[in-house]
Short mmCIF file of N, CA and C in Angstrom, two decimals:
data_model
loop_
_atom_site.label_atom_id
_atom_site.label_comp_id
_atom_site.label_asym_id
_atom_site.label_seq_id
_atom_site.Cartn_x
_atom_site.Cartn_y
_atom_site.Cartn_z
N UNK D 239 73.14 134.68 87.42
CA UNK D 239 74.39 135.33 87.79
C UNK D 239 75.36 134.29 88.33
N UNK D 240 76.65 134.48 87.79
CA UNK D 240 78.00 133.23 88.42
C UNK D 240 78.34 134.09 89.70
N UNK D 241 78.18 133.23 90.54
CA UNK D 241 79.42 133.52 91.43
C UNK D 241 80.73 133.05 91.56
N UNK D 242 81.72 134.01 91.70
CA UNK D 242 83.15 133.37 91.74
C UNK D 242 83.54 133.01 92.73
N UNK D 243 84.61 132.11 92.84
CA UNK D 243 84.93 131.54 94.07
C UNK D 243 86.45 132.52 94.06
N UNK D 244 87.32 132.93 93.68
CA UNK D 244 88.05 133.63 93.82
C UNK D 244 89.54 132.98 93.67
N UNK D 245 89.12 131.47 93.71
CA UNK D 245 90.14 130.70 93.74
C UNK D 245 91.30 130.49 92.15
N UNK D 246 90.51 131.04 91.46
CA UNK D 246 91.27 130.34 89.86
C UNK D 246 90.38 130.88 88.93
N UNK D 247 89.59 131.97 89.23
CA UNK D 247 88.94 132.84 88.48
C UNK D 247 87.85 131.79 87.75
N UNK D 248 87.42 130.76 87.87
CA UNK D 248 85.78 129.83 87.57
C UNK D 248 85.03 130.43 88.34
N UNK D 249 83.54 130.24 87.69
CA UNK D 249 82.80 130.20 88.44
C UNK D 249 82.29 128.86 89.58
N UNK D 250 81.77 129.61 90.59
CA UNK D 250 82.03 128.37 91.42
C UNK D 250 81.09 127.37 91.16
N UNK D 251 80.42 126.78 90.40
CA UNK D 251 79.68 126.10 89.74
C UNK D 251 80.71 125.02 88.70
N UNK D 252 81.46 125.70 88.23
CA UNK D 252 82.86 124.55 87.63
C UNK D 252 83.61 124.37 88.40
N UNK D 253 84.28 125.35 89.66
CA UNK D 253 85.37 124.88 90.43
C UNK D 253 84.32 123.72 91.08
N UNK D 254 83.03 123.65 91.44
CA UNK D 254 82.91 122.60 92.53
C UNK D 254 82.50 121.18 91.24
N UNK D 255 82.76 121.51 90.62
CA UNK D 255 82.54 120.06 89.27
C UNK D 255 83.92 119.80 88.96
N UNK D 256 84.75 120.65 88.72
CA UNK D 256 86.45 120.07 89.07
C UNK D 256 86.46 118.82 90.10
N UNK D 257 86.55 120.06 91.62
CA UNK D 257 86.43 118.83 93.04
C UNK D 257 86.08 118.09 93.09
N UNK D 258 84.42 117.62 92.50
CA UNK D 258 83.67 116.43 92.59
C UNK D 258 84.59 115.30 91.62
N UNK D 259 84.84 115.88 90.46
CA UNK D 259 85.78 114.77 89.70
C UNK D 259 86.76 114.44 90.15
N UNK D 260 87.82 115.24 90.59
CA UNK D 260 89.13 115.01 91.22
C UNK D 260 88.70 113.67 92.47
N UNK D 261 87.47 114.18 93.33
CA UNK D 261 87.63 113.28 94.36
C UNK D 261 87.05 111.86 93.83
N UNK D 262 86.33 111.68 92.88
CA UNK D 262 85.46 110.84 92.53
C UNK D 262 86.56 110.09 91.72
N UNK D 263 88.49 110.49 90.96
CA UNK D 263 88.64 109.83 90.49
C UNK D 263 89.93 109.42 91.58
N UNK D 264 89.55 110.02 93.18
CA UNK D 264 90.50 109.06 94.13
C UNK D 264 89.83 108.51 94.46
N UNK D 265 88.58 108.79 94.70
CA UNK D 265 87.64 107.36 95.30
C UNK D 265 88.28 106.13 94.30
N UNK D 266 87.85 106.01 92.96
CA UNK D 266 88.30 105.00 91.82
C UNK D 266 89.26 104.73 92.23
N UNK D 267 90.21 105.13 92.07
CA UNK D 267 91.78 104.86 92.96
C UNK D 267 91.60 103.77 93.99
N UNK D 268 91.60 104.77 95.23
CA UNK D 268 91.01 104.07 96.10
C UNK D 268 90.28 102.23 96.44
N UNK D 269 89.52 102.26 95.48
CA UNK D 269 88.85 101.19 95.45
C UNK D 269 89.62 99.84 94.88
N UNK D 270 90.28 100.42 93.71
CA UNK D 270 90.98 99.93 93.11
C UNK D 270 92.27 99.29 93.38
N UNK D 271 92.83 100.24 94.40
CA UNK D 271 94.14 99.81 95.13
C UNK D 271 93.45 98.43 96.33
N UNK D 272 92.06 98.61 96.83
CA UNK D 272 92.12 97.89 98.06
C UNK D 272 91.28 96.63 96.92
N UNK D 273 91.02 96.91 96.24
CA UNK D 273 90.41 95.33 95.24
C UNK D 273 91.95 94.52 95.57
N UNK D 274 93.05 95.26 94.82
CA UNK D 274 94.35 94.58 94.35
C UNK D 274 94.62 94.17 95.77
N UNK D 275 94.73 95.14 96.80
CA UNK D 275 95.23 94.20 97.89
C UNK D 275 94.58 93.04 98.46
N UNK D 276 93.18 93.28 98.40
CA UNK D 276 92.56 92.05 98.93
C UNK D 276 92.91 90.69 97.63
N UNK D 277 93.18 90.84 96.53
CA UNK D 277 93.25 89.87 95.85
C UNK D 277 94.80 89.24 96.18
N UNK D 278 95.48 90.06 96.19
CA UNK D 278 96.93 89.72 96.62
C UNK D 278 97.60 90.32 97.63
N UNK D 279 97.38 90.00 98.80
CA UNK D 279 97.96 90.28 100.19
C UNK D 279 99.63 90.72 100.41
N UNK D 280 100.19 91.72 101.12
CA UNK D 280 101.38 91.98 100.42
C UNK D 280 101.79 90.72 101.52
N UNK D 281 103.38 89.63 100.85
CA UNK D 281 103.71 89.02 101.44
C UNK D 281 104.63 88.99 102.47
N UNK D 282 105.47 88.10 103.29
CA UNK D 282 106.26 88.42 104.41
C UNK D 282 107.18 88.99 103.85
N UNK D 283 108.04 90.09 104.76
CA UNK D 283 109.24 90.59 104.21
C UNK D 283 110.49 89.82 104.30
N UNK D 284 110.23 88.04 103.94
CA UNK D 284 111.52 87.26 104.32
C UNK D 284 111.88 87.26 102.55
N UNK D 285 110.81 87.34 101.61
CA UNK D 285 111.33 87.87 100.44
C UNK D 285 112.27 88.31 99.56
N UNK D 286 112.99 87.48 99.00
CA UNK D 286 114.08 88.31 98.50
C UNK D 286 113.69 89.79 97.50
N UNK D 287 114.45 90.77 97.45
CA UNK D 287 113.92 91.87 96.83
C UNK D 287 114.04 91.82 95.74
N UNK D 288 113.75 92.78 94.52
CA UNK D 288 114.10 92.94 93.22
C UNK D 288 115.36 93.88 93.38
N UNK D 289 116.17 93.92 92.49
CA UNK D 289 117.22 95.13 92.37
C UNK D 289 116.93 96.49 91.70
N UNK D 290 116.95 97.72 92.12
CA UNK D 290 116.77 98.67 92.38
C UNK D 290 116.50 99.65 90.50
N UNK D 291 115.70 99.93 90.21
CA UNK D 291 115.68 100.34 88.99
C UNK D 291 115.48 102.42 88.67
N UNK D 292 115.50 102.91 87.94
CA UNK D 292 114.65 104.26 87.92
C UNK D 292 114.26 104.07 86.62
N UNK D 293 112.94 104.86 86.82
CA UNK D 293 112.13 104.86 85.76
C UNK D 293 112.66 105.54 84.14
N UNK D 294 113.68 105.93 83.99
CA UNK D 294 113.99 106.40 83.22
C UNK D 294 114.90 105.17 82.78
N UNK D 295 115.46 104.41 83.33
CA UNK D 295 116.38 103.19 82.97
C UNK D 295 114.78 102.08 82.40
N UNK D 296 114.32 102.43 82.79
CA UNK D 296 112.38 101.21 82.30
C UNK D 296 112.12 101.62 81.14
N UNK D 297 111.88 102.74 80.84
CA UNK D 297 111.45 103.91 79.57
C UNK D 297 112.86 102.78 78.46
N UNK D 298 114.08 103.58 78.90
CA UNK D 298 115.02 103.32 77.61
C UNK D 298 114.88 101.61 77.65
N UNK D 299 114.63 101.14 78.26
CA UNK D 299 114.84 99.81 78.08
C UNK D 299 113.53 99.35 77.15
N UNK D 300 112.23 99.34 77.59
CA UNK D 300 111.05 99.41 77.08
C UNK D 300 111.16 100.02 75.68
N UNK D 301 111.62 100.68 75.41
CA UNK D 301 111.28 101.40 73.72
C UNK D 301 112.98 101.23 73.25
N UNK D 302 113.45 100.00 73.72
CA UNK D 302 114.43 99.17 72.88
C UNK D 302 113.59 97.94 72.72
N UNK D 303 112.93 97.65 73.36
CA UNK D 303 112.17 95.89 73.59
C UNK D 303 111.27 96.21 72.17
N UNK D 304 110.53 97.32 72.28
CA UNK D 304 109.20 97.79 71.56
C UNK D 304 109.23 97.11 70.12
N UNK D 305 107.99 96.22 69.38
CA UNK D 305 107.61 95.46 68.30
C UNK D 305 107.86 96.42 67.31
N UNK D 306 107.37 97.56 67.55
CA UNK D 306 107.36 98.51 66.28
C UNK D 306 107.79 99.75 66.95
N UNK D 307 108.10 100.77 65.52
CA UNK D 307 108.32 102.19 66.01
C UNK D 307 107.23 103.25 66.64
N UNK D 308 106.01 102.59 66.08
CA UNK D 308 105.27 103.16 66.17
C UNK D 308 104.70 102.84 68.87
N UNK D 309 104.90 101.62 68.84
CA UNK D 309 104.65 101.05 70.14
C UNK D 309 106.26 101.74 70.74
N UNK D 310 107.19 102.06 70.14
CA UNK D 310 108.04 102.60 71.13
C UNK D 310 107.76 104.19 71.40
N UNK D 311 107.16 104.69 70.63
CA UNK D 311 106.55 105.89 70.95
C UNK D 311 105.62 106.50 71.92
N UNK D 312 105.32 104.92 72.19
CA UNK D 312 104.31 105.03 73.65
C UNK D 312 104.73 104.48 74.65
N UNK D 313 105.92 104.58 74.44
CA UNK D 313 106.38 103.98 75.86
C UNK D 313 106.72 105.09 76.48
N UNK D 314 106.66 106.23 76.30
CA UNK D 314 106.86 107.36 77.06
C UNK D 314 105.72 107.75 77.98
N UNK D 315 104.67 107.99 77.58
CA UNK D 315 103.20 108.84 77.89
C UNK D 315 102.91 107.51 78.78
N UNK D 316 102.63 106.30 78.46
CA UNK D 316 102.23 104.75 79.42
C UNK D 316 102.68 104.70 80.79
N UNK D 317 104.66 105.02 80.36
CA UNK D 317 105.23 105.65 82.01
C UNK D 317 104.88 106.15 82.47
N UNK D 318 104.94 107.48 82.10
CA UNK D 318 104.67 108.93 83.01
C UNK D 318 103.02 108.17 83.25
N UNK D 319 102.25 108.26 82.85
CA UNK D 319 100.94 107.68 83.41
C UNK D 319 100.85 106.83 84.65
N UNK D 320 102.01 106.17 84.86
CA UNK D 320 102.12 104.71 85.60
C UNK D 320 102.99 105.42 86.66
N UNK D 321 103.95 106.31 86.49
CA UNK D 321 105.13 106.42 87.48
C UNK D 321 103.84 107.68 88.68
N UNK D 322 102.85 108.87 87.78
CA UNK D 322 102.10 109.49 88.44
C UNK D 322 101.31 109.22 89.66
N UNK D 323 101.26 107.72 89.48
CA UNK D 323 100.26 107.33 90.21
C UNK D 323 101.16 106.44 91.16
N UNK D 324 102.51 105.99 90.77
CA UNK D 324 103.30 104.53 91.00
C UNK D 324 102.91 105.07 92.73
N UNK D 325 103.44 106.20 93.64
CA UNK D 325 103.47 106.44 95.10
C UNK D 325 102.10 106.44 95.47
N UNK D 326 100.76 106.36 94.83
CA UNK D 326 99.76 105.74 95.97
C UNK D 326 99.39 104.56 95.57
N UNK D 327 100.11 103.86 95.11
CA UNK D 327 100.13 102.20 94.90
C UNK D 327 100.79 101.49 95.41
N UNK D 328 100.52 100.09 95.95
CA UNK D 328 101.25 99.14 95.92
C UNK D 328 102.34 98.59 95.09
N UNK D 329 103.63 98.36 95.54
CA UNK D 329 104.54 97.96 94.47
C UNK D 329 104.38 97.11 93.67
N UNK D 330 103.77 96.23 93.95
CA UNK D 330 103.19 94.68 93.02
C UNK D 330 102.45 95.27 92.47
N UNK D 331 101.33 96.26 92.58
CA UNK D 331 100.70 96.67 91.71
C UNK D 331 100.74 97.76 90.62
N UNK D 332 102.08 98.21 91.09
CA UNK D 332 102.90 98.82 89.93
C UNK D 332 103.80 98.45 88.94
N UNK D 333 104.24 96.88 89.60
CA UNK D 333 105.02 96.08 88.52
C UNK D 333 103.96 95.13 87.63
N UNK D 334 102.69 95.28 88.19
CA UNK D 334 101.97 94.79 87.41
C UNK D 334 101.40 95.22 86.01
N UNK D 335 101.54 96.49 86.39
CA UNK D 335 100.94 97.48 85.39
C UNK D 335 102.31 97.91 84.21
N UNK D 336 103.44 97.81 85.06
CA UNK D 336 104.44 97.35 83.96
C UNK D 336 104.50 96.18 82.88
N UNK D 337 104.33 95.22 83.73
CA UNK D 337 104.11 94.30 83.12
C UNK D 337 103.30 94.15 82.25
N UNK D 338 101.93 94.28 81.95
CA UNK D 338 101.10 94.88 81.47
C UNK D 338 101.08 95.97 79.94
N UNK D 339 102.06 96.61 80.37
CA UNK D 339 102.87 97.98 79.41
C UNK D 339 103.89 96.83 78.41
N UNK D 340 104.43 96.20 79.01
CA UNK D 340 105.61 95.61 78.21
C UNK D 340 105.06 94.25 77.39
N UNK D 341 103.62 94.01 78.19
CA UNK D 341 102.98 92.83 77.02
C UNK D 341 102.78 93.55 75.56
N UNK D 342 102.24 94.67 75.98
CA UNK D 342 101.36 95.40 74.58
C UNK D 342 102.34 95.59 73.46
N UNK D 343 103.80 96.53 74.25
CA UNK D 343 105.08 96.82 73.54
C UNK D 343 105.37 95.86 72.66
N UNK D 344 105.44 94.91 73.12
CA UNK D 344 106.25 93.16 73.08
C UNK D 344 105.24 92.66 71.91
N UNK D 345 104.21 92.77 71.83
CA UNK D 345 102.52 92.23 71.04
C UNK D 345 102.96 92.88 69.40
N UNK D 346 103.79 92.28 68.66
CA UNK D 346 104.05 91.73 67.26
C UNK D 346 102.65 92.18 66.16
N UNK D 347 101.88 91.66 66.86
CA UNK D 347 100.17 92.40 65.95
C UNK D 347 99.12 93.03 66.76
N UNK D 348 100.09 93.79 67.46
CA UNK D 348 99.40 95.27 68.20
C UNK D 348 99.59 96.11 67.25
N UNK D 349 98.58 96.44 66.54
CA UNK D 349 98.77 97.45 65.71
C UNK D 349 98.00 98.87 65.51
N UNK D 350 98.66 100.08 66.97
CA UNK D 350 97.74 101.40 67.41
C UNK D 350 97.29 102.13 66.48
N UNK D 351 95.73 102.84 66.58
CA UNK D 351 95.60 103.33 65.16
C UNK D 351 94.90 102.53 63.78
N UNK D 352 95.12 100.91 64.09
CA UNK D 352 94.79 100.52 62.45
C UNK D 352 92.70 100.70 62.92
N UNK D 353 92.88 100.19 64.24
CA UNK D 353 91.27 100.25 64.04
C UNK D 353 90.81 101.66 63.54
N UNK D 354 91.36 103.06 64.22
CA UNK D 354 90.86 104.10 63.70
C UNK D 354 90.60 104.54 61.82
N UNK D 355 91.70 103.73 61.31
CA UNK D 355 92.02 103.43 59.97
C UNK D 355 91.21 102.70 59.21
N UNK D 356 90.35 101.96 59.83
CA UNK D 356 89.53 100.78 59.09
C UNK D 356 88.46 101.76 59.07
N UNK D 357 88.10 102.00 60.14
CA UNK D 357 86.55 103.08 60.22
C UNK D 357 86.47 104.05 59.48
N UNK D 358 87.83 104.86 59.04
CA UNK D 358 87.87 105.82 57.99
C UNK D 358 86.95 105.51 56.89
#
């Protein structure tokens, strides 16, 4: 017999396998953010800053940069992935992950899909 938890109509046997994942993928988080800081310490704030961007000005800019049509198509879903998470991150470690985004874009024989294509 299920019992319900009452919360979202699961039984409470999946709502508590939801929770366990949800928390298990902030732990990952978590870990992940304090790897990056211990590898790179944030520095003094005598720093000059970067100038001020929104993510929607990154997007249009990014899928003008993009190698192919096919890599500017993912410059949408890569953001939103990156901007979801951008407020429990470190800023360096969000321009990193830009950075990161705009190698692949930028990558001339990145080509998404051909491996699925070969295996056909």
């Amino acid at each position: 017999m299920k019992h319900w938890n009452g919360q979202d109509g699961r039984p409470e046997n999946e709502q508590t396998a939801a929770n366990r994942a949800a928390v298990n993928r902030a732990i990952h988080l978590r870990r992940e953010i304090e790897a990056f800081e211990t590898r790179w310490p944030t520095p003094s704030p005598r720093g000059a800053s970067m100038p001020g961007f929104c993510w929607i000005q990154l997007e249009r800019q990014l899928t003008d940069l993009a190698a192919s049509p096919t890599q500017a198509d993912m410059v949408k879903p890569l953001i939103s992935a990156t901007r979801k998470l951008a407020a429990f991150k470190p800023p360096e470690m969000v321009m990193r992950e830009i950075l990161c985004i705009t190698w692949v874009l930028l990558d001339e024989n990145f080509h998404p899909g051909e491996a699925d294509e070969q295996m056909a």
